[in-house]
Coordinates of C-alpha atoms and ligand atoms in Angstrom, one line a residue:
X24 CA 40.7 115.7 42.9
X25 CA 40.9 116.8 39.4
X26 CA 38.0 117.4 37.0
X27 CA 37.5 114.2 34.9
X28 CA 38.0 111.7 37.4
X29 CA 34.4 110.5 37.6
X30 CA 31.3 112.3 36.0
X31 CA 31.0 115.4 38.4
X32 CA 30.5 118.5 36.5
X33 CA 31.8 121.1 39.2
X34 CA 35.8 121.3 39.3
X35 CA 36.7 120.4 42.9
X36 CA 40.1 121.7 42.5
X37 CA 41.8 124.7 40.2
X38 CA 41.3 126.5 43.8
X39 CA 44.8 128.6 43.4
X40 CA 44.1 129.2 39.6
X41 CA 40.8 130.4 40.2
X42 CA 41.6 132.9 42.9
X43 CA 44.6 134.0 40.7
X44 CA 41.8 134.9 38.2
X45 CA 39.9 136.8 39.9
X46 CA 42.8 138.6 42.0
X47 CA 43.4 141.3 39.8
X48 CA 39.8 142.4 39.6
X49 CA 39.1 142.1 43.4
X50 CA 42.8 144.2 44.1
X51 CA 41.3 146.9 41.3
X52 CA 38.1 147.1 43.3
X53 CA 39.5 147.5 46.6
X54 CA 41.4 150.4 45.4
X55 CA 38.2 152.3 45.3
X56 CA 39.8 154.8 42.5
X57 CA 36.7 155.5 40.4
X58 CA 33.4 157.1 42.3
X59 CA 30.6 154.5 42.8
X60 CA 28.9 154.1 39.1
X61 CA 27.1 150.8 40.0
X62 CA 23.9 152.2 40.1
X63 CA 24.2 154.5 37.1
X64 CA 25.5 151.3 35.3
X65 CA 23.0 148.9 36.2
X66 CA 21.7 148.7 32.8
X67 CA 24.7 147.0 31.5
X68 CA 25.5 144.5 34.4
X69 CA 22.4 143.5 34.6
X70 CA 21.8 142.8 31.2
X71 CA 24.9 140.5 31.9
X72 CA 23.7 138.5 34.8
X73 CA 19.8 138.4 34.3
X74 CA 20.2 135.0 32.5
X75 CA 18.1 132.0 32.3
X76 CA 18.8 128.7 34.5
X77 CA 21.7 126.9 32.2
X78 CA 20.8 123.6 31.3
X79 CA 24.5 122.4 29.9
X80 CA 26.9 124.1 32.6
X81 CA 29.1 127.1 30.6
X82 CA 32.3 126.3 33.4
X83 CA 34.2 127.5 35.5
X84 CA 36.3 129.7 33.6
X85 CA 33.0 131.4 32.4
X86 CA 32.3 131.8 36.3
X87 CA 35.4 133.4 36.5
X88 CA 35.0 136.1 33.6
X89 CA 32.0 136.9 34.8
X90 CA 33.0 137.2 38.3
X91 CA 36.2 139.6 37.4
X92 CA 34.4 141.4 34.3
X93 CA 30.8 142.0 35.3
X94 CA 30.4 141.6 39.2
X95 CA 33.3 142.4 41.3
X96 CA 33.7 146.3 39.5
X97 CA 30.1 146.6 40.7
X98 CA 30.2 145.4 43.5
X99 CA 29.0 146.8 47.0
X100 CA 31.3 150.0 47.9
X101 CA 30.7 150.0 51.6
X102 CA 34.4 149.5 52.0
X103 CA 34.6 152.7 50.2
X104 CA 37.1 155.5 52.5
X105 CA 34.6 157.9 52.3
X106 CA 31.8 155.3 52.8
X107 CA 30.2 156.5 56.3
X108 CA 26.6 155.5 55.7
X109 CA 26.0 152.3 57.6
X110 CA 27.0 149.9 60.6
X111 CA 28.5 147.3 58.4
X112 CA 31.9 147.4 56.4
X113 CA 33.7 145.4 54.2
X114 CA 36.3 143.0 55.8
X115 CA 40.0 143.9 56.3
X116 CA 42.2 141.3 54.5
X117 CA 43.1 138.8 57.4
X118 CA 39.7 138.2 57.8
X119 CA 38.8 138.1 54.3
X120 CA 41.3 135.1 54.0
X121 CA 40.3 133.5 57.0
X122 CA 36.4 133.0 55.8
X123 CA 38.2 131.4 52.5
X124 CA 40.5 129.0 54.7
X125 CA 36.7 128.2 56.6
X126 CA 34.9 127.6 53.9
X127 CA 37.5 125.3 52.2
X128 CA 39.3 123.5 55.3
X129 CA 36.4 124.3 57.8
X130 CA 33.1 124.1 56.1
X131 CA 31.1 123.1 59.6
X132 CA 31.9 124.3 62.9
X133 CA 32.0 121.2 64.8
X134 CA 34.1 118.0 65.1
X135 CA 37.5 117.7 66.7
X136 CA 39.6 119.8 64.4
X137 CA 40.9 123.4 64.4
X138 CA 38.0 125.5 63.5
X139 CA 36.2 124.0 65.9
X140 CA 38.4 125.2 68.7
X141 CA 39.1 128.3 67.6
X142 CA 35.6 129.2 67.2
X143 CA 35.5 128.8 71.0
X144 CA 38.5 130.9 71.1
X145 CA 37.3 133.5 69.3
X146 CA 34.4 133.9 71.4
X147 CA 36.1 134.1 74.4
X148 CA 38.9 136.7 73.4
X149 CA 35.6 138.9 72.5
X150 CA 34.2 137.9 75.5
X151 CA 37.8 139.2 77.1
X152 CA 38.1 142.1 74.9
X153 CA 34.2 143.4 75.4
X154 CA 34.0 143.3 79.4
X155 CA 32.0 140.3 79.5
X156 CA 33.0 137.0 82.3
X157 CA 34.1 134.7 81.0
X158 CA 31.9 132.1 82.5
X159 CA 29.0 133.3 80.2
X160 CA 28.0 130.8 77.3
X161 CA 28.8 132.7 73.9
X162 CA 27.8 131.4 70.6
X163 CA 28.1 132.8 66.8
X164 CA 25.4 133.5 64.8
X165 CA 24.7 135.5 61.2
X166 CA 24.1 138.9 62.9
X167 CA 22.9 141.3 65.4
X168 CA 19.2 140.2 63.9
X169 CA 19.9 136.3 65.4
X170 CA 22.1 137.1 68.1
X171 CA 19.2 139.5 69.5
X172 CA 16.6 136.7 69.3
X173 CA 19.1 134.0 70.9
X174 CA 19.6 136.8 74.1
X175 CA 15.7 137.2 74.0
X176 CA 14.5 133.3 73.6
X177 CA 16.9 133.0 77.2
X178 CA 15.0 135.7 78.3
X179 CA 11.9 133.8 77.6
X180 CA 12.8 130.5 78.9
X181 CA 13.7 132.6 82.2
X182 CA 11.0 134.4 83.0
X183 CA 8.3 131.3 81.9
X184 CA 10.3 128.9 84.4
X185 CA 9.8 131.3 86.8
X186 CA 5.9 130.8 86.7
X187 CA 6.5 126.9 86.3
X188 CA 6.4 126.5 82.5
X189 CA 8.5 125.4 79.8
X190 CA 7.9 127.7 76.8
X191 CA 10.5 125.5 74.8
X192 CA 8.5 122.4 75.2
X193 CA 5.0 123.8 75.8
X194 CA 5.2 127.1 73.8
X195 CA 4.1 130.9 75.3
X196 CA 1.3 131.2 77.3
X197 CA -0.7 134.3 78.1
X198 CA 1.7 136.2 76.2
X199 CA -0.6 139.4 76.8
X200 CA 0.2 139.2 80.7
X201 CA 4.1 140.0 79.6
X202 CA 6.2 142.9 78.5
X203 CA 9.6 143.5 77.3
X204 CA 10.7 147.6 78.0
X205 CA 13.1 149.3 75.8
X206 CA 13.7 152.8 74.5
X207 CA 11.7 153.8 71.4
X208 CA 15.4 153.8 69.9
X209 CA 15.6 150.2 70.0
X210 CA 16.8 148.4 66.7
X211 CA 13.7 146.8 65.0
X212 CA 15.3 143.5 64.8
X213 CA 14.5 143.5 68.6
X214 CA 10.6 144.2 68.0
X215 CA 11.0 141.0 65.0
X216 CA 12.7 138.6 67.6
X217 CA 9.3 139.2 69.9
X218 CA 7.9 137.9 67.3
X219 CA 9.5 135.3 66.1
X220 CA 9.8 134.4 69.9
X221 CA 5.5 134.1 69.9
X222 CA 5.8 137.3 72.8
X223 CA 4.3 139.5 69.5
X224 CA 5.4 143.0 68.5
X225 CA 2.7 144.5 70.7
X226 CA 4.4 142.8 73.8
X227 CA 7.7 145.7 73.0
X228 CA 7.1 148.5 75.1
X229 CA 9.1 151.3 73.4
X230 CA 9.2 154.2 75.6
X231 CA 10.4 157.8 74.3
X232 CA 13.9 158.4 75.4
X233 CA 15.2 161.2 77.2
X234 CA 16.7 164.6 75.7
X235 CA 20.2 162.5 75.3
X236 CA 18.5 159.7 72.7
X237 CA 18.5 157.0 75.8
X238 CA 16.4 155.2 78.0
X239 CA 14.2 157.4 80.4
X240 CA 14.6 156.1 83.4
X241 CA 12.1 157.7 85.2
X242 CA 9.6 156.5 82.3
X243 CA 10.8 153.0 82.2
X244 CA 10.7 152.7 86.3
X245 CA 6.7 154.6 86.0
X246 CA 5.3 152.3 83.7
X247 CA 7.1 149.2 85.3
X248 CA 5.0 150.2 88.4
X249 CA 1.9 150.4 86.3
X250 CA 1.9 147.0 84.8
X251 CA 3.2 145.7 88.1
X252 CA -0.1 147.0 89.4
X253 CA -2.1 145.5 87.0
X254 CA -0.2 142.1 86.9
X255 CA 2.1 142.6 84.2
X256 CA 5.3 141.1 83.9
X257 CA 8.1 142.0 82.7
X258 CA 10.4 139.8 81.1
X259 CA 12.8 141.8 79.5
X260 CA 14.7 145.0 79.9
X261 CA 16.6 145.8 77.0
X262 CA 19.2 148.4 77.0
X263 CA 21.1 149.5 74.4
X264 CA 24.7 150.1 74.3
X265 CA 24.8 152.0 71.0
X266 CA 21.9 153.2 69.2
X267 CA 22.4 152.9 65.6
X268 CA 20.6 156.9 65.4
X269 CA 22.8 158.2 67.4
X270 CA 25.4 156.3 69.5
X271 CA 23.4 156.4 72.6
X272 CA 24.4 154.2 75.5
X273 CA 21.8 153.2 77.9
X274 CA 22.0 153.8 81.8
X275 CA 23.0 150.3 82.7
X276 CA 23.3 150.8 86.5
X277 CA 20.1 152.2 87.1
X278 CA 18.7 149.5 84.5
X279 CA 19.8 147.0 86.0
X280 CA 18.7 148.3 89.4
X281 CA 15.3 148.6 88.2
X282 CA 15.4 145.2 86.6
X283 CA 16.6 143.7 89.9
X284 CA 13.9 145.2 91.6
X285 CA 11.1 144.1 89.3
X286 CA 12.6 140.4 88.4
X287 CA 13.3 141.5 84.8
X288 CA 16.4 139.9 82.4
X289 CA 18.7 142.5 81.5
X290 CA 19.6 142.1 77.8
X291 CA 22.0 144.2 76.1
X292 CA 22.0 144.9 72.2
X293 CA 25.5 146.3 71.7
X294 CA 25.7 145.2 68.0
X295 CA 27.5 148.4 67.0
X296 CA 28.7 150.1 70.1
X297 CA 29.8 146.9 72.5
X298 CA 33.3 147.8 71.2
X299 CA 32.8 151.6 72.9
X300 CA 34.0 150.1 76.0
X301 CA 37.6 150.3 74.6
X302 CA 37.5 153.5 74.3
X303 CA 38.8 155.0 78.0
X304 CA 36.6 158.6 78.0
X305 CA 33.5 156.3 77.6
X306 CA 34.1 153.0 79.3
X307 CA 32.7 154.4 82.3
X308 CA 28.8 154.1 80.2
X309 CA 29.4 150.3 80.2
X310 CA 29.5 150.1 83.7
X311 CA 26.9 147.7 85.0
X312 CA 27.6 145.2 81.9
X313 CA 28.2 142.4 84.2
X314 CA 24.6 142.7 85.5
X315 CA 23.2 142.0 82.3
X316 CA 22.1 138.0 81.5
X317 CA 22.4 138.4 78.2
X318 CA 24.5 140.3 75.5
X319 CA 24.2 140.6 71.8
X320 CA 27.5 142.6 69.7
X321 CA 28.1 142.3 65.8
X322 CA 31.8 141.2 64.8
X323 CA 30.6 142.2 61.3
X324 CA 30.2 146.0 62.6
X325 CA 33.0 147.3 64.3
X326 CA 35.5 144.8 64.0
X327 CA 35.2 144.9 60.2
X328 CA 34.4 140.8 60.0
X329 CA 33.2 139.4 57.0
X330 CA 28.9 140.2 57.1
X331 CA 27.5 137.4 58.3
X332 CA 28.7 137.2 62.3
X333 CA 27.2 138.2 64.9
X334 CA 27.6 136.5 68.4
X335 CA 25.9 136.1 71.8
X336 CA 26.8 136.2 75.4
X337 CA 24.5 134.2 77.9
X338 CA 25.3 134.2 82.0
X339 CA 23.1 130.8 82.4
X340 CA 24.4 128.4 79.9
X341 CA 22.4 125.9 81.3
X342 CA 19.1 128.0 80.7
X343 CA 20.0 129.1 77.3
X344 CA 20.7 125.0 76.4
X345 CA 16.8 124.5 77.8
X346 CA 15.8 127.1 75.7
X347 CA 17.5 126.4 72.5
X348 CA 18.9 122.8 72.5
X349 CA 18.9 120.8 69.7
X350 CA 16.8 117.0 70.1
X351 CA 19.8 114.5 70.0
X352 CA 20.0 112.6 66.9
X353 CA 20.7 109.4 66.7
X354 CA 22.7 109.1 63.6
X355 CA 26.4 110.1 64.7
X356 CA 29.0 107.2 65.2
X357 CA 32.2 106.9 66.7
X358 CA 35.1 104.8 65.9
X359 CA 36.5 103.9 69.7
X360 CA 35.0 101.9 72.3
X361 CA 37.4 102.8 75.3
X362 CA 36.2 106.8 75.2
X363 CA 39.1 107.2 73.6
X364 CA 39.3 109.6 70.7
X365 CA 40.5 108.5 67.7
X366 CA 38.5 110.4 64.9
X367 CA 36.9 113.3 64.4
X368 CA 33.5 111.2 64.5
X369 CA 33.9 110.6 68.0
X370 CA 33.0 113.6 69.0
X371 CA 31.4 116.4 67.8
X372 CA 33.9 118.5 69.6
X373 CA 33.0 122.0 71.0
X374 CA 29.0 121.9 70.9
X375 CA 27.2 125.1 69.8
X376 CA 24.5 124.3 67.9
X377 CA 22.2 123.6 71.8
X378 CA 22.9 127.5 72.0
X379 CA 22.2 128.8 68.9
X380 CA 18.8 128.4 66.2
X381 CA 21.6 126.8 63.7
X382 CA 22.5 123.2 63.2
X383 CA 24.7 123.2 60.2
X384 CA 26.9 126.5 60.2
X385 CA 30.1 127.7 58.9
X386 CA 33.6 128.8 61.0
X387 CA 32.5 132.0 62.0
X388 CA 34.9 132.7 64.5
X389 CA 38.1 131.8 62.4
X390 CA 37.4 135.3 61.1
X391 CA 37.0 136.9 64.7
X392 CA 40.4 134.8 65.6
X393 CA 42.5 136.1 62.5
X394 CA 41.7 139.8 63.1
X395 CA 42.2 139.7 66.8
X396 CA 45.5 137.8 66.0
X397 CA 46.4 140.3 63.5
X398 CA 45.7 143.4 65.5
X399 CA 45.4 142.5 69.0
X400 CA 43.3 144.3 71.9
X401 CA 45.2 147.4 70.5
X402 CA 43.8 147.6 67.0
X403 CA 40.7 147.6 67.8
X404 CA 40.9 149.8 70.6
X405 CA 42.7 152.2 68.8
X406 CA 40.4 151.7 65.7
X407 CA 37.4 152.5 67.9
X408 CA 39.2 155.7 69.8
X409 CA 40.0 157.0 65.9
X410 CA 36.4 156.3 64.4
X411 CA 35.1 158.2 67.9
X412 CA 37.4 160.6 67.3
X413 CA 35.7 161.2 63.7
X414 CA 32.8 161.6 64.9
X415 CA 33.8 164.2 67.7
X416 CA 35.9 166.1 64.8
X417 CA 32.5 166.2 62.8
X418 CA 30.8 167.8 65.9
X419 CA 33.6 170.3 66.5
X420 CA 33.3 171.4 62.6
X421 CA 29.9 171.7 63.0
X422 CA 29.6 173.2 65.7
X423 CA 32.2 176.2 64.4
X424 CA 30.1 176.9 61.3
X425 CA 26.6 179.1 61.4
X426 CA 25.1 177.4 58.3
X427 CA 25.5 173.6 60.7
X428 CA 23.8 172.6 63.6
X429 CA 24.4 169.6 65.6
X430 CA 21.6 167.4 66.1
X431 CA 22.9 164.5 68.3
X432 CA 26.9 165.2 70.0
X433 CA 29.1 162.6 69.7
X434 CA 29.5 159.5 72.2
X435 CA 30.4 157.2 70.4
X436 CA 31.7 157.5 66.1
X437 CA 28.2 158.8 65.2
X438 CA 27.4 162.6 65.0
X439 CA 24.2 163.9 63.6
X440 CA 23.8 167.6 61.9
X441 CA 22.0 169.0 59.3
X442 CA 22.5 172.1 57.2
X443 CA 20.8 175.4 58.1
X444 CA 19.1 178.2 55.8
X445 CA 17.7 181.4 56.9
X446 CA 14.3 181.5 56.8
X447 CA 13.2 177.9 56.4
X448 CA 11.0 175.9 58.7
X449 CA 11.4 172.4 59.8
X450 CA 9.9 171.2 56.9
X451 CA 11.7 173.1 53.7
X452 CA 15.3 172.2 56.4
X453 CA 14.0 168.8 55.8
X454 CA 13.9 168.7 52.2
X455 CA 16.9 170.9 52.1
X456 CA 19.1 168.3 53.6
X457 CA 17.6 165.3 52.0
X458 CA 18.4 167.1 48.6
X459 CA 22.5 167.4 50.3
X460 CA 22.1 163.2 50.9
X461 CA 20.8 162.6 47.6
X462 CA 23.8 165.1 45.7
X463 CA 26.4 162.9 48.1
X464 CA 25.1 159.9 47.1
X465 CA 25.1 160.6 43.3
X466 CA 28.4 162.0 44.0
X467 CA 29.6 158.6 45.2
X468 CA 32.8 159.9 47.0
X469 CA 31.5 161.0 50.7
X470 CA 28.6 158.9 51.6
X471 CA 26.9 159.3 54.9
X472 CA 23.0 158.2 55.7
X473 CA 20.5 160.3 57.2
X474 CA 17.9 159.7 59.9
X475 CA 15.0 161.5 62.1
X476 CA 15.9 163.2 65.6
X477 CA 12.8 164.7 66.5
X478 CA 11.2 165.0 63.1
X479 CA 14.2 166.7 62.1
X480 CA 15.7 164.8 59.0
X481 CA 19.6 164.5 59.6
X482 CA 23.1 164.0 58.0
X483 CA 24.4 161.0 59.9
X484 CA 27.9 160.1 59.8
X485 CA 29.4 156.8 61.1
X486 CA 32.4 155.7 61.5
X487 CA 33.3 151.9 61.8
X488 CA 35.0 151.8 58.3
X489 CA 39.1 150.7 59.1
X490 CA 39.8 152.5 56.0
X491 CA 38.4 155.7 56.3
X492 CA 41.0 158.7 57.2
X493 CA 40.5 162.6 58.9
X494 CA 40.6 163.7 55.6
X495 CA 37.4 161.9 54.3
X496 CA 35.7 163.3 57.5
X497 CA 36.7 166.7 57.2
X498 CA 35.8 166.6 53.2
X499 CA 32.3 165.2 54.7
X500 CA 31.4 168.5 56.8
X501 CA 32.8 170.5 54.2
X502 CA 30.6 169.1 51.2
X503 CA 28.2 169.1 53.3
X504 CA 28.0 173.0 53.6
X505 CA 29.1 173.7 50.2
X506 CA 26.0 172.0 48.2
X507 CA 23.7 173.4 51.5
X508 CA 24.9 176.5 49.9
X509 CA 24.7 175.6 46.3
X510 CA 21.2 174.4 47.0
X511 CA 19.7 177.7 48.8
X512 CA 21.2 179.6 46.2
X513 CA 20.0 177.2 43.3
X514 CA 22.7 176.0 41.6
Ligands
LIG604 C1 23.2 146.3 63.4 C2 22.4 146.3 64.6 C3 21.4 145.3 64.8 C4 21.0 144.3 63.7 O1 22.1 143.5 63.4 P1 22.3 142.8 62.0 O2 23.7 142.3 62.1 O3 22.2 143.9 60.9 O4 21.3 141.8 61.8 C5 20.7 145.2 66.0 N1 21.0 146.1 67.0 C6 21.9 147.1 66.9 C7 22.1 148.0 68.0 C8 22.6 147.2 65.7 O5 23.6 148.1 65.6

């Protein structure tokens, strides 16, 4: 429909001339050539943007100038080659185009049409590619932060039935009589969905994890007999299958023994490493998967989806739609009287909003589908085998140099070390290496994040980035240990 037909302001088509405009600006950016300078130019594009509400519209084409002059150049350089610092990326292209194609031909998820199907297909290829049967229930969501809470509310409904309630219908109940165990490495959206589930923070037992950054088993299994003595409950077990410190996977098998024994849910927060299992010198760790009930794993991480897609895996689909179905409306009509189905309005077609917190939604998994189309099983497995192999090439360089020390080895494509200096005591190490982050950072070209292990403050590497090479990592190391040494000797 062109602009001018009736009185709508917005131009409802233009769509290929308005890409072609900004094209040359988003190619330019994802080149990457210049070093970040988006914070050190905030003055100007913010001057640009901080604008009052229009009250007469200035157009499209002054969307589009803006757009390819102010915000894509300084824009968010996660995509960045040298870009190591977090466990998100920016999309590869098929998956970029895809999320257009879904928000122009698919802007809902449901209904009898394409994007509706393949967001069931998506799901299940992960489903294939990650390990998990297929029988399980998965559903999309916006991130690891949803897709946690949507493993946990099953979790909930399951352990509440067991006692006779409905906590959907009837809400918690003696929430102080139940626990959830997890290691004290545990991603915080975790300790939010207990929350937002009405178990509370408090009800998060995060136990310290052994000398290899995972769950203590003997810890968890002593303080599950504790409460059980007291009449605690348990009614989750979360294990971790990829800590975002340190790439630590989780004992499943002896977790899931222990949550056999004591009637807990086993969920499993792979958001970042779910995709380790590809990797053949590690798949062993993931064995004992299939005894979870619930798994969570970020598309938007690893498989370098546009940010925004998460998923979940359920064993009980039936449980899960008791936990989070939707009240039917009673507004929907069909066209046919026979059952037979003649428009899309006859049927809402693959139903995912009874699993999930979301009614309204976009085609998540059109992404998922495009990428796994483009590159198969074997991209991504060899993707992950390469980004572990960074992060085993980071250890080894680390390890060869006296002035680095390795503070977390390598199991999956995160490796922790810190510069050393003569002399200096935790604390002045501390600041030492904090002072290296900051110089990367400003630097702009080799940009890693740092953590804690042990109160030691660390260089952290990782590596889910499609477009990051052997050469960035070895520059990393390198950099690393030549401002350590610029530092100490104050230059
Ligand atoms: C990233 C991550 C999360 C949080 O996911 P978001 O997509 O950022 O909401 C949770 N758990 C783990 C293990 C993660 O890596």
């Amino acid at each position: 429909m062109q602009k001018g037909m009736n009185h709508e302001k917005a131009d409802c088509g233009r769509l290929g001339d308005a890409l072609q405009a900004i094209i040359p600006a988003l190619e330019e950016f994802s080149r990457y050539a210049e070093p970040d300078q988006t914070a050190t130019h905030q003055k100007e594009w913010k001057s640009a943007v901080e604008k009052p509400l229009p009250q007469k519209g200035e157009g499209l084409d002054t969307v589009l100038s803006e757009l390819s002059e102010t915000v894509i150049p300084n824009g968010l350089r996660i995509g960045m080659p040298g870009f190591s610092g977090w466990v998100t990326t920016s999309p590869t292209t098929s998956a970029v185009v895809a999320n257009l194609a879904g928000s122009v031909a698919g802007s809902q998820r449901w209904m009898v049409q394409p994007f509706n199907t393949i967001e069931r297909i998506a799901l299940e290829w992960l489903a294939e590619l990650l390990g998990i049967p297929s029988e399980w229930q998965g559903t999309f969501s916006s991130g690891g932060s949803v897709a946690n809470i949507i493993g946990l509310a099953a979790a909930r409904q399951h352990a509440f039935e067991k006692i006779g309630l409905d906590p959907a219908r009837e809400g918690v109940q003696n929430v102080e009589n139940w626990r959830i165990y997890s290691s004290s490495e545990v991603h915080h959206v975790s300790i939010r969905a207990a929350a937002v589930l009405g178990l509370g923070r408090n009800s998060v037992v995060q136990i310290p994890p052994d000398d290899a950054f995972r769950l203590d088993i003997k810890a968890l299994k002593s303080i599950l007999v504790r409460h059980k003595k007291k009449g605690i409950r348990p009614l989750a077990i979360i294990a971790t299958t990829g800590t975002v410190n340190t790439g630590a996977i989780d004992p499943l098998l002896p977790i899931a023994d222990l949550a056999d024994e004591f009637g807990a849910w086993l969920h499993v927060d792979g958001a970042y490493g779910g995709f380790g299992i590809l990797d053949e010198r590690i798949a062993y760790l993931f064995e004992g998967l299939d005894r979870a009930r619930s798994f969570a794993v970020d598309p938007h991480k690893w498989l370098a989806a546009p940010v925004g897609i998460g998923a979940t895996f359920v064993r009980d689909k039936a449980l899960l739609g008791r936990a989070l179905t939707l009240e039917p409306a009673e507004y929907l009509e069909g066209t046919s009287l026979a059952g037979e189905v003649t428009s899309a309005f006859d049927q809402l077609g693959e139903v995912f909003h009874d699993y999930n917190l979301e009614q309204s939604a976009p085609s998540r998994g059109v992404s998922v589908w495009a990428i796994l189309k483009e590159i198969g099983a074997e991209g991504v497995r060899d993707r992950v085998v390469r980004h572990n192999d960074f992060a085993r090439r980071v250890q080894h360089m680390a390890e060869e140099d006296e002035r680095l020390e390795v503070l977390s080895p390598a199991t999956l494509s995160i490796c922790c070390f810190r510069y050393l200096a003569e002399g200096k005591d935790d604390g002045a190490l501390n600041e030492l290496n904090l002072e290296i982050a900051r110089r990367l950072r400003a630097e702009g070209r080799l940009v890693p994040s740092t953590t804690e292990i042990n109160g030691k403050i660390t260089i952290r590497p990782c590596y889910i980035n499609p477009r990051g090479t052997r050469a960035e990592v070895d520059a990393l190391v390198r950099r690393v240990r030549e401002l350590g040494d610029k530092i100490v000797s104050n230059q």
